[in-house]
mmCIF file of C-alpha atoms in Angstrom:
data_model
loop_
_atom_site.group_PDB
_atom_site.id
_atom_site.type_symbol
_atom_site.label_atom_id
_atom_site.label_comp_id
_atom_site.label_asym_id
_atom_site.label_seq_id
_atom_site.Cartn_x
_atom_site.Cartn_y
_atom_site.Cartn_z
ATOM 1 C CA MET K 109 -66.837 -81.885 19.977
ATOM 2 C CA SER K 110 -68.612 -79.046 18.258
ATOM 3 C CA SER K 111 -70.254 -78.906 14.835
ATOM 4 C CA VAL K 112 -70.845 -76.111 12.447
ATOM 5 C CA LEU K 113 -74.655 -76.243 13.301
ATOM 6 C CA TYR K 114 -74.619 -76.801 16.984
ATOM 7 C CA ASP K 115 -72.349 -77.303 20.054
ATOM 8 C CA ALA K 116 -72.007 -80.765 21.580
ATOM 9 C CA PRO K 117 -74.238 -81.167 24.681
ATOM 10 C CA GLY K 118 -72.650 -80.819 28.002
ATOM 11 C CA PRO K 119 -73.119 -83.139 31.121
ATOM 12 C CA ARG K 120 -76.422 -81.433 32.077
ATOM 13 C CA ALA K 121 -77.789 -81.548 28.578
ATOM 14 C CA LYS K 122 -76.825 -85.218 28.268
ATOM 15 C CA ARG K 123 -78.652 -86.124 31.425
ATOM 16 C CA ARG K 124 -81.642 -84.116 30.319
ATOM 17 C CA ASN K 125 -81.659 -86.045 26.971
ATOM 18 C CA VAL K 126 -81.502 -89.370 28.732
ATOM 19 C CA ILE K 127 -84.376 -88.397 30.993
ATOM 20 C CA LEU K 128 -86.495 -87.262 28.009
ATOM 21 C CA THR K 129 -85.677 -90.461 26.190
ATOM 22 C CA VAL K 130 -86.724 -92.624 29.100
ATOM 23 C CA VAL K 131 -90.047 -90.626 29.510
ATOM 24 C CA PHE K 132 -90.786 -90.979 25.822
ATOM 25 C CA VAL K 133 -90.126 -94.682 25.801
ATOM 26 C CA VAL K 134 -92.361 -95.171 28.923
ATOM 27 C CA LEU K 135 -95.128 -93.113 27.343
ATOM 28 C CA LEU K 136 -94.865 -95.146 24.133
ATOM 29 C CA ALA K 137 -95.025 -98.372 26.100
ATOM 30 C CA LEU K 138 -98.107 -97.147 27.956
ATOM 31 C CA LEU K 139 -99.755 -96.166 24.583
ATOM 32 C CA ALA K 140 -99.024 -99.643 23.163
ATOM 33 C CA TRP K 141 -100.434 -101.238 26.282
ATOM 34 C CA TRP K 142 -103.582 -99.075 26.250
ATOM 35 C CA LEU K 143 -104.095 -99.940 22.584
ATOM 36 C CA TRP K 144 -103.561 -103.661 23.278
ATOM 37 C CA ARG K 145 -106.148 -103.543 26.078
ATOM 38 C CA ALA K 146 -108.643 -101.607 23.859
ATOM 39 C CA LEU K 147 -108.309 -104.156 21.096
ATOM 40 C CA ASP K 148 -108.530 -107.052 23.439
ATOM 41 C CA SER K 149 -111.635 -105.693 25.139
ATOM 42 C CA LYS K 150 -113.357 -105.611 21.712
ATOM 43 C CA ASN K 151 -112.189 -109.098 20.864
ATOM 44 C CA GLN K 152 -110.014 -107.757 17.964
ATOM 45 C CA LEU K 153 -107.010 -109.895 18.986
ATOM 46 C CA GLU K 154 -108.728 -113.231 18.501
ATOM 47 C CA TRP K 155 -106.775 -115.631 16.399
ATOM 48 C CA LYS K 156 -109.533 -116.255 13.870
ATOM 49 C CA LEU K 157 -109.485 -112.571 12.855
ATOM 50 C CA TRP K 158 -105.677 -112.660 12.163
ATOM 51 C CA GLU K 159 -105.447 -116.150 10.793
ATOM 52 C CA PRO K 160 -106.411 -115.245 7.168
ATOM 53 C CA PHE K 161 -103.248 -113.240 6.859
ATOM 54 C CA PHE K 162 -101.172 -116.399 7.447
ATOM 55 C CA THR K 163 -102.865 -118.178 4.521
ATOM 56 C CA SER K 164 -102.108 -117.761 0.881
ATOM 57 C CA GLN K 165 -105.766 -117.243 -0.140
ATOM 58 C CA ALA K 166 -106.120 -113.850 1.509
ATOM 59 C CA TRP K 167 -102.976 -112.567 -0.165
ATOM 60 C CA THR K 168 -103.323 -114.102 -3.621
ATOM 61 C CA THR K 169 -107.064 -113.260 -3.918
ATOM 62 C CA TYR K 170 -107.309 -109.824 -2.301
ATOM 63 C CA LEU K 171 -104.123 -108.111 -1.172
ATOM 64 C CA LEU K 172 -101.499 -108.993 -3.806
ATOM 65 C CA PRO K 173 -103.739 -108.089 -6.828
ATOM 66 C CA GLY K 174 -104.612 -104.774 -5.120
ATOM 67 C CA LEU K 175 -100.937 -104.153 -4.359
ATOM 68 C CA ALA K 176 -100.023 -104.885 -7.960
ATOM 69 C CA ASN K 177 -102.500 -102.335 -9.209
ATOM 70 C CA THR K 178 -101.210 -99.811 -6.700
ATOM 71 C CA LEU K 179 -97.644 -100.412 -7.856
ATOM 72 C CA LYS K 180 -98.768 -100.142 -11.537
ATOM 73 C CA ALA K 181 -100.558 -96.832 -10.999
ATOM 74 C CA MET K 182 -97.693 -95.549 -8.878
ATOM 75 C CA GLY K 183 -95.035 -96.513 -11.410
ATOM 76 C CA LEU K 184 -96.853 -95.113 -14.433
ATOM 77 C CA SER K 185 -97.566 -91.842 -12.511
ATOM 78 C CA MET K 186 -93.973 -91.435 -11.384
ATOM 79 C CA VAL K 187 -92.502 -92.193 -14.780
ATOM 80 C CA ILE K 188 -94.713 -89.643 -16.493
ATOM 81 C CA ALA K 189 -94.914 -86.964 -13.747
ATOM 82 C CA LEU K 190 -91.238 -86.563 -13.132
ATOM 83 C CA PRO K 191 -90.077 -85.628 -16.672
ATOM 84 C CA LEU K 192 -93.295 -83.600 -17.265
ATOM 85 C CA GLY K 193 -92.739 -81.678 -14.048
ATOM 86 C CA ALA K 194 -89.110 -81.096 -14.913
ATOM 87 C CA LEU K 195 -90.149 -79.780 -18.363
ATOM 88 C CA PHE K 196 -92.740 -77.378 -16.924
ATOM 89 C CA GLY K 197 -90.350 -76.291 -14.174
ATOM 90 C CA ILE K 198 -87.634 -75.372 -16.714
ATOM 91 C CA ALA K 199 -90.239 -73.750 -19.028
ATOM 92 C CA ARG K 200 -91.261 -71.477 -16.167
ATOM 93 C CA LEU K 201 -87.680 -70.144 -16.071
ATOM 94 C CA SER K 202 -87.515 -69.463 -19.799
ATOM 95 C CA ASP K 203 -86.551 -66.072 -21.153
ATOM 96 C CA HIS K 204 -89.333 -66.244 -23.751
ATOM 97 C CA VAL K 205 -92.670 -64.917 -22.525
ATOM 98 C CA TRP K 206 -94.598 -67.133 -24.940
ATOM 99 C CA VAL K 207 -93.102 -70.152 -23.096
ATOM 100 C CA ARG K 208 -92.978 -68.897 -19.554
ATOM 101 C CA ILE K 209 -96.516 -67.617 -19.207
ATOM 102 C CA PRO K 210 -98.385 -70.668 -20.655
ATOM 103 C CA ALA K 211 -96.248 -72.958 -18.578
ATOM 104 C CA GLY K 212 -97.063 -70.984 -15.506
ATOM 105 C CA ALA K 213 -100.754 -70.923 -16.240
ATOM 106 C CA VAL K 214 -100.814 -74.837 -16.756
ATOM 107 C CA VAL K 215 -98.890 -75.392 -13.497
ATOM 108 C CA GLU K 216 -101.013 -73.091 -11.407
ATOM 109 C CA PHE K 217 -104.281 -74.437 -12.854
ATOM 110 C CA PHE K 218 -103.667 -78.154 -12.206
ATOM 111 C CA ARG K 219 -102.004 -77.436 -8.793
ATOM 112 C CA ALA K 220 -105.124 -75.625 -7.673
ATOM 113 C CA ILE K 221 -107.503 -78.525 -8.478
ATOM 114 C CA PRO K 222 -107.887 -81.402 -6.000
ATOM 115 C CA VAL K 223 -106.432 -84.622 -7.287
ATOM 116 C CA LEU K 224 -109.678 -86.462 -6.619
ATOM 117 C CA LEU K 225 -111.590 -84.048 -8.931
ATOM 118 C CA LEU K 226 -108.992 -84.605 -11.656
ATOM 119 C CA MET K 227 -109.567 -88.377 -11.310
ATOM 120 C CA LEU K 228 -113.320 -88.093 -11.492
ATOM 121 C CA PHE K 229 -113.079 -85.771 -14.567
ATOM 122 C CA ALA K 230 -110.572 -88.121 -16.322
ATOM 123 C CA ASN K 231 -112.755 -91.093 -15.646
ATOM 124 C CA GLU K 232 -115.772 -89.414 -17.245
ATOM 125 C CA VAL K 233 -113.825 -88.113 -20.290
ATOM 126 C CA ILE K 234 -112.243 -91.576 -20.910
ATOM 127 C CA ALA K 235 -115.638 -93.317 -20.503
ATOM 128 C CA ARG K 236 -117.246 -91.077 -23.101
ATOM 129 C CA SER K 237 -114.373 -90.766 -25.527
ATOM 130 C CA PHE K 238 -112.550 -94.083 -25.647
ATOM 131 C CA GLU K 239 -113.440 -97.740 -25.995
ATOM 132 C CA VAL K 240 -111.540 -99.413 -23.108
ATOM 133 C CA THR K 241 -112.405 -101.968 -20.469
ATOM 134 C CA THR K 242 -113.779 -100.784 -17.173
ATOM 135 C CA GLU K 243 -110.572 -101.729 -15.311
ATOM 136 C CA GLN K 244 -108.463 -99.933 -17.837
ATOM 137 C CA ARG K 245 -110.541 -96.852 -17.647
ATOM 138 C CA ARG K 246 -110.209 -96.695 -13.926
ATOM 139 C CA LEU K 247 -106.415 -97.174 -14.089
ATOM 140 C CA TYR K 248 -106.075 -94.531 -16.803
ATOM 141 C CA ALA K 249 -108.276 -92.143 -14.857
ATOM 142 C CA VAL K 250 -106.168 -92.638 -11.600
ATOM 143 C CA VAL K 251 -102.877 -92.175 -13.486
ATOM 144 C CA THR K 252 -104.139 -89.089 -15.347
ATOM 145 C CA GLY K 253 -105.300 -87.414 -12.136
ATOM 146 C CA LEU K 254 -102.027 -88.232 -10.344
ATOM 147 C CA VAL K 255 -99.863 -87.079 -13.291
ATOM 148 C CA LEU K 256 -101.625 -83.769 -13.851
ATOM 149 C CA TYR K 257 -101.551 -82.821 -10.127
ATOM 150 C CA ASN K 258 -98.130 -84.109 -9.181
ATOM 151 C CA ALA K 259 -96.440 -82.873 -12.359
ATOM 152 C CA SER K 260 -97.543 -79.343 -11.457
ATOM 153 C CA VAL K 261 -96.204 -79.766 -7.960
ATOM 154 C CA LEU K 262 -92.890 -81.176 -9.185
ATOM 155 C CA ALA K 263 -92.628 -78.330 -11.586
ATOM 156 C CA GLU K 264 -92.533 -75.862 -8.729
ATOM 157 C CA VAL K 265 -90.020 -78.151 -6.915
ATOM 158 C CA VAL K 266 -87.714 -78.111 -9.937
ATOM 159 C CA ARG K 267 -88.078 -74.376 -10.370
ATOM 160 C CA ALA K 268 -87.269 -73.730 -6.707
ATOM 161 C CA GLY K 269 -84.376 -76.094 -6.747
ATOM 162 C CA ILE K 270 -82.726 -74.292 -9.704
ATOM 163 C CA LEU K 271 -83.399 -70.870 -8.283
ATOM 164 C CA ALA K 272 -81.845 -71.957 -4.975
ATOM 165 C CA LEU K 273 -78.426 -72.321 -6.642
ATOM 166 C CA PRO K 274 -75.989 -69.442 -6.429
ATOM 167 C CA LYS K 275 -76.207 -66.937 -9.337
ATOM 168 C CA GLY K 276 -72.472 -67.335 -9.745
ATOM 169 C CA GLN K 277 -73.093 -70.742 -11.433
ATOM 170 C CA THR K 278 -75.058 -69.202 -14.235
ATOM 171 C CA GLU K 279 -72.755 -66.240 -14.509
ATOM 172 C CA ALA K 280 -69.656 -68.481 -14.765
ATOM 173 C CA ALA K 281 -71.335 -70.517 -17.488
ATOM 174 C CA GLN K 282 -72.146 -67.410 -19.426
ATOM 175 C CA ALA K 283 -68.637 -66.142 -19.048
ATOM 176 C CA ILE K 284 -67.291 -69.178 -20.841
ATOM 177 C CA GLY K 285 -69.803 -68.885 -23.649
ATOM 178 C CA LEU K 286 -72.397 -71.568 -22.782
ATOM 179 C CA ARG K 287 -75.899 -71.154 -24.036
ATOM 180 C CA LYS K 288 -78.780 -71.221 -21.566
ATOM 181 C CA GLY K 289 -79.791 -74.754 -22.653
ATOM 182 C CA GLN K 290 -76.185 -75.983 -22.094
ATOM 183 C CA THR K 291 -76.039 -74.170 -18.770
ATOM 184 C CA MET K 292 -79.290 -75.800 -17.596
ATOM 185 C CA SER K 293 -78.443 -79.319 -18.636
ATOM 186 C CA SER K 294 -74.781 -79.418 -17.806
ATOM 187 C CA ILE K 295 -74.484 -77.204 -14.774
ATOM 188 C CA LEU K 296 -77.679 -76.232 -13.053
ATOM 189 C CA LEU K 297 -79.828 -79.407 -13.183
ATOM 190 C CA PRO K 298 -77.090 -81.831 -11.994
ATOM 191 C CA GLN K 299 -76.451 -79.553 -8.965
ATOM 192 C CA ALA K 300 -80.084 -78.921 -8.240
ATOM 193 C CA VAL K 301 -80.929 -82.664 -8.138
ATOM 194 C CA THR K 302 -79.509 -83.111 -4.649
ATOM 195 C CA VAL K 303 -81.314 -80.030 -3.460
ATOM 196 C CA MET K 304 -84.665 -81.116 -4.886
ATOM 197 C CA LEU K 305 -84.350 -84.823 -3.928
ATOM 198 C CA PRO K 306 -86.008 -84.652 -0.547
ATOM 199 C CA ALA K 307 -88.980 -82.699 -1.881
ATOM 200 C CA ILE K 308 -89.277 -85.020 -4.867
ATOM 201 C CA VAL K 309 -89.305 -88.083 -2.547
ATOM 202 C CA SER K 310 -92.014 -86.530 -0.455
ATOM 203 C CA GLN K 311 -94.149 -86.025 -3.555
ATOM 204 C CA LEU K 312 -93.563 -89.639 -4.679
ATOM 205 C CA VAL K 313 -94.739 -90.847 -1.271
ATOM 206 C CA VAL K 314 -97.836 -88.710 -1.840
ATOM 207 C CA ILE K 315 -98.392 -90.471 -5.207
ATOM 208 C CA VAL K 316 -98.337 -93.851 -3.460
ATOM 209 C CA LYS K 317 -100.913 -92.821 -0.928
ATOM 210 C CA ASP K 318 -103.177 -90.999 -3.397
ATOM 211 C CA THR K 319 -103.705 -94.111 -5.469
ATOM 212 C CA ALA K 320 -106.181 -95.076 -2.727
ATOM 213 C CA LEU K 321 -108.497 -92.258 -3.817
ATOM 214 C CA GLY K 322 -109.148 -94.076 -7.032
ATOM 215 C CA GLY K 323 -110.370 -97.088 -5.098
ATOM 216 C CA VAL K 324 -112.652 -95.018 -2.924
ATOM 217 C CA MET K 325 -114.325 -92.898 -5.613
ATOM 218 C CA ILE K 326 -114.186 -94.677 -8.983
ATOM 219 C CA GLY K 327 -113.819 -98.307 -7.991
ATOM 220 C CA PHE K 328 -110.163 -98.844 -8.952
ATOM 221 C CA THR K 329 -109.010 -102.212 -7.579
ATOM 222 C CA GLU K 330 -106.047 -101.089 -5.495
ATOM 223 C CA LEU K 331 -104.553 -102.123 -2.143
ATOM 224 C CA LEU K 332 -107.144 -100.357 0.035
ATOM 225 C CA SER K 333 -110.190 -101.491 -2.001
ATOM 226 C CA GLY K 334 -108.749 -105.064 -1.904
ATOM 227 C CA ARG K 335 -108.663 -104.745 1.878
ATOM 228 C CA ALA K 336 -112.374 -103.740 1.953
ATOM 229 C CA THR K 337 -113.314 -106.917 0.123
ATOM 230 C CA LEU K 338 -111.128 -109.021 2.370
ATOM 231 C CA ALA K 339 -112.608 -107.489 5.459
ATOM 232 C CA ALA K 340 -116.144 -108.193 4.188
ATOM 233 C CA VAL K 341 -115.302 -111.813 3.522
ATOM 234 C CA TYR K 342 -113.475 -112.506 6.806
ATOM 235 C CA ALA K 343 -115.238 -109.945 9.012
ATOM 236 C CA ASN K 344 -111.943 -108.497 10.288
ATOM 237 C CA PRO K 345 -111.852 -104.733 9.414
ATOM 238 C CA VAL K 346 -109.430 -103.733 12.152
ATOM 239 C CA PRO K 347 -106.830 -106.402 11.470
ATOM 240 C CA SER K 348 -107.076 -105.735 7.718
ATOM 241 C CA PHE K 349 -106.471 -101.997 8.296
ATOM 242 C CA VAL K 350 -103.374 -102.823 10.396
ATOM 243 C CA VAL K 351 -101.930 -105.143 7.746
ATOM 244 C CA VAL K 352 -102.540 -102.762 4.944
ATOM 245 C CA ALA K 353 -101.074 -99.863 6.939
ATOM 246 C CA ILE K 354 -97.922 -101.891 7.492
ATOM 247 C CA ILE K 355 -97.740 -102.590 3.765
ATOM 248 C CA TYR K 356 -97.970 -98.897 2.906
ATOM 249 C CA ILE K 357 -95.236 -98.080 5.547
ATOM 250 C CA ILE K 358 -92.945 -100.690 4.098
ATOM 251 C CA LEU K 359 -93.544 -99.480 0.566
ATOM 252 C CA ASN K 360 -92.869 -95.834 1.390
ATOM 253 C CA PHE K 361 -89.828 -96.841 3.485
ATOM 254 C CA ILE K 362 -88.271 -98.602 0.469
ATOM 255 C CA ILE K 363 -88.797 -95.469 -1.575
ATOM 256 C CA THR K 364 -87.281 -93.141 1.008
ATOM 257 C CA SER K 365 -84.371 -95.542 1.629
ATOM 258 C CA PHE K 366 -83.590 -95.730 -2.047
ATOM 259 C CA ALA K 367 -83.765 -91.896 -2.327
ATOM 260 C CA SER K 368 -81.377 -91.597 0.705
ATOM 261 C CA TRP K 369 -78.888 -93.988 -0.919
ATOM 262 C CA LEU K 370 -79.133 -92.078 -4.265
ATOM 263 C CA GLU K 371 -78.618 -88.794 -2.527
ATOM 264 C CA GLN K 372 -75.481 -90.012 -0.703
ATOM 265 C CA ARG K 373 -74.131 -91.491 -4.028
ATOM 266 C CA LEU K 374 -74.720 -88.155 -5.852
ATOM 267 C CA ARG K 375 -73.017 -86.282 -3.008
ATOM 268 C CA ARG K 376 -70.018 -88.579 -2.993
ATOM 269 C CA GLY K 377 -69.736 -88.350 -6.761
ATOM 270 C CA LYS K 378 -69.442 -84.431 -6.505
ATOM 271 C CA LYS K 379 -66.617 -84.466 -3.969
ATOM 272 C CA SER K 380 -63.174 -83.616 -5.259
ATOM 273 C CA THR K 381 -59.854 -84.939 -4.118
ATOM 274 C CA GLY K 382 -58.354 -81.506 -4.519
ATOM 275 C CA ALA K 383 -55.559 -82.891 -6.622
ATOM 276 C CA VAL K 384 -54.329 -80.362 -9.279
ATOM 277 C CA ILE K 385 -52.547 -81.314 -12.483
ATOM 278 C CA PRO K 386 -50.889 -79.066 -14.984
ATOM 279 C CA ALA K 387 -52.846 -78.065 -18.100
ATOM 280 C CA ALA K 388 -50.282 -79.762 -20.351
ATOM 281 C CA ALA K 389 -51.366 -83.100 -18.863
ATOM 282 C CA VAL K 390 -54.854 -82.682 -20.138
ATOM 283 C CA GLY K 391 -54.198 -81.674 -23.700
ATOM 284 C CA GLY K 392 -51.912 -78.633 -23.396
ATOM 285 C CA THR K 393 -54.703 -76.159 -22.957
ATOM 286 C CA THR K 394 -53.608 -72.673 -22.093
ATOM 287 C CA ALA K 395 -55.271 -69.596 -20.698
ATOM 288 C CA THR K 396 -55.513 -68.173 -24.267
ATOM 289 C CA GLY K 397 -57.094 -71.291 -25.753
ATOM 290 C CA GLY K 398 -53.994 -72.386 -27.752
ATOM 291 C CA GLU K 399 -51.698 -75.280 -27.500
ATOM 292 C CA GLY K 400 -48.434 -75.285 -25.660
ATOM 293 C CA GLY K 401 -46.879 -72.379 -23.719
ATOM 294 C CA GLY K 402 -49.233 -73.036 -20.831
ATOM 295 C CA VAL K 403 -49.468 -70.603 -17.941
ATOM 296 C CA PRO K 404 -47.623 -71.950 -14.971
ATOM 297 C CA GLY K 405 -49.953 -73.200 -12.246
ATOM 298 C CA LEU K 406 -52.896 -73.606 -14.607
ATOM 299 C CA GLY K 407 -54.661 -76.866 -13.713
ATOM 300 C CA THR K 408 -57.818 -78.706 -13.111
ATOM 301 C CA TYR K 409 -59.367 -80.665 -10.384
ATOM 302 C CA ILE K 410 -59.815 -84.314 -10.744
ATOM 303 C CA ASP K 411 -62.979 -85.971 -9.459
ATOM 304 C CA LYS K 412 -62.607 -88.948 -7.201
ATOM 305 C CA LYS K 413 -64.000 -91.362 -9.761
ATOM 306 C CA ASP K 414 -61.320 -90.298 -12.218
ATOM 307 C CA THR K 415 -58.437 -90.817 -9.878
#
């Protein structure tokens, strides 16, 4: 069976794929065995190094508080950066020069600065300008740096997603008298969401990982810094790195899985049954905009959710 994108593999291609799969599995098993032997030779597989992760104290004292702060910084950054990025992305497409140029300057400026430098600068500004606790200052600095950088990146994602749509969408909207704001909110953005979703998810994963920069440079108590304290107490740096890496993998897998589910749901919602009904059944609208005397064959498509 053939596809639009490729032809189904033949017998020789199937055999080659099976051989390559077996070779890959063997190499992966050899890599796992080598890693196991290397850890065992350095006594990193001793039970006393892994035992703390099977007790509640290691989790409630070190890992879970750090994970909670990571999730807090991630959530605040996502909630602020997404609408802010969408706003600047749309502003860069404005017909007004006084809107388009400043928006472009802001996006290019913050996209060019490393997120770590933004965190350090925000930390100093908050420390000198506001009366907040040390932990709050660090949290605000991390969120500020993540928002400024990721909002500028998301603005480019939104702009590219909208520009990727066929021009006929905008022209059709203009032909029926929609203003540009109505065209953007009702036609372009809903269609561009599915186009932008993979890039947006990738940027959200970056936000999760970049929270660790706050722990390294400004002492923010997040998951990775909690791991450092745990490793100092139990003298198990390698096992602690492995456990924290697994936590990050699970967290990012949840984000990507939710995004995949959302993308499939959005795509299913846009599919049409192809059913056509006469114009009289939807209020008697005619080609001339009046009531009654409809043009034969004039109809509209009904979405699946409406049937």
